[in-house]
Amino acid sequence: MIDRVFSEAEEKQPLVEVQSERDVNSAGPAENAVSEPSRQHLASDEDERGIPLEVPDEGEDSEVWEAEPTEVPASKNIKWLTVLAGAGIGVAATLLAVHLVAGKSARPPVAAPAVAQEPTTQTVTVATVESTQVAQTLEATGTVVASDLLPVLPQANGLQIKQVLVQEGDRVEKGQTMAVLDDSVLRSQIAEATARVQSANSTVEQAAAQVEQAQSAREEAEAGVAQAVAGVEKAIADLEQAKTGVGQAEAGVGQAKAGVNQARAGIASAQAKLDQAQREVNRTQDLANQGVISQQELERRKTERQTAVQDVNKAKADLNKALEEQNKAAEEVRSARAKVVNAEANISTARAAVSSARAKVNTAASAVSSARANVGNNAAGVRSNEAQVRQLETQLEQTIVRAPDSGLVAERIGRVGDVSSGNQKLFSIVRGNKLELQLKVPETQLSQVQPGTSVQITSDSDKRIKLSGTVRDILPLIDPQSRQATVRIDLPQSEFLRSGMFLRGSIATATAQGLTVPAKAILPQSDGTSIVYKLAGDNTVQAQRVEVGEISGGAVGDLTEAKVQIKQGLKAGDRVVVTGAGYLQDGALVKVAK
């Protein structure tokens, strides 16, 4: 994290080095010319903090402590070359700026008088090395994605987009109209289907009138039969034996008629069940289109409708069979009567009249049945057209593309003039405007990450992004190529975040007892190591090489108030110089400001 936060400062600022006595004495005129302006500049910096600054004389010799080399990991020490820049100390940068100015106007140095000088005391502030809990972190990078990205698809196919009412970045509420499809064709189809319904209703009324006419004709035919029978009563009395046969045949006709009536009743019952099943299918279809019930329930209703259709067909088959039985019985009656006619020629004319009258009755009965069948067929046409109207009205409602939930429009794909397709989305909505960061973590470090852990988030490209997130979970799959897992981080709301951003995350993994000092006390060296100035008992300072560890405290990306872990070189209770450390040498005399 240190390398990231202070990479720019490291490029701009030179390093502060610990000089040996030989280096100090051998410094050239140009180097010595830097000292006074630099110290004046830094003194003004210290004055702003309310700390008096006493600068030692340039000619003063001082003994420099040569620290024993300590083995420190190169990566950790290189990271600390940038600490001072992040902490706001900036000593080396000031020296460089003054050097550029002084190099142009430097005058030849004047030899110092060979007289003893009193050592100059430097005023500093100190801090005590503390033993405290130090947080350990895991660094990772990843991409910002939507926590829940909803696709918005049209429910109607093959219609042109007429209006697009939202743009990318707009907030939408659930049910809000996002786009409008061209509904002119559907409205025309609805008008045609409505006209067909009205026409079918008229046909049903006409068929009902035909039923009444056929019924009247049947009644007239039956009256004619009665008259014919009265004309042959005397002959029938003489031919009882023949009439017995005729009576038996007529009994068969009666049974056949009863069968016909029963079959018709069966048709009516089956048709009623079919009508009810069709209504249930229509109602269920509407609910399924709205997503209220499951597709399985709709299929069950359709199965019930199919069963009802089969029952109607069976009842019609039973009616046809009963009509055949009736016709067969009527044929037997005619045969018996023919035998009577043959046997009794004197009553042939009368019986012929009876037969003719009964034939008219049968014709009238057939006309009644046909008229009733027309009524049923036309009524079915009415229901079919009404169902089509309802279906078209549903499709008309689907020409309004609505937001499935509240959120932020992430994508606008559909444009005016495009043709809708049920499998091609028009928009994408970030549900609830919630974003998450998907960090890539090696599988070897996954055991250090736990849900609920805090994460400090920064961006290389946008320094305004300094956020605190929380580990939500770890996805179960590991990339077989990179051997990395995805850790999902819940992000707070921020106007600077965008889906697709590349961010860095510092995950707190554990805490351990350790020593810490203020970050401003650390002085990076050119060889990659770091030192602090430790306060000795005689008000002098000792340059102490240290091994640094984790950073804690302070805002994200700001080390001004941060503490640095000391792994080696100090012990608890030691006092180190914080303010003024950049002006000191090993063994320098200091005054501790209160």
Short mmCIF file of C-alpha atoms in Angstrom, two decimals, residues 492-498:
data_model
loop_
_atom_site.label_atom_id
_atom_site.label_comp_id
_atom_site.label_asym_id
_atom_site.label_seq_id
_atom_site.Cartn_x
_atom_site.Cartn_y
_atom_site.Cartn_z
CA PRO A 492 -20.45 2.47 0.18
CA GLN A 493 -22.33 4.93 -1.99
CA SER A 494 -19.92 7.29 -3.79
CA GLU A 495 -20.37 9.70 -6.67
CA PHE A 496 -16.89 8.78 -7.92
CA LEU A 497 -17.49 5.04 -8.35
CA ARG A 498 -18.27 3.59 -11.77
#
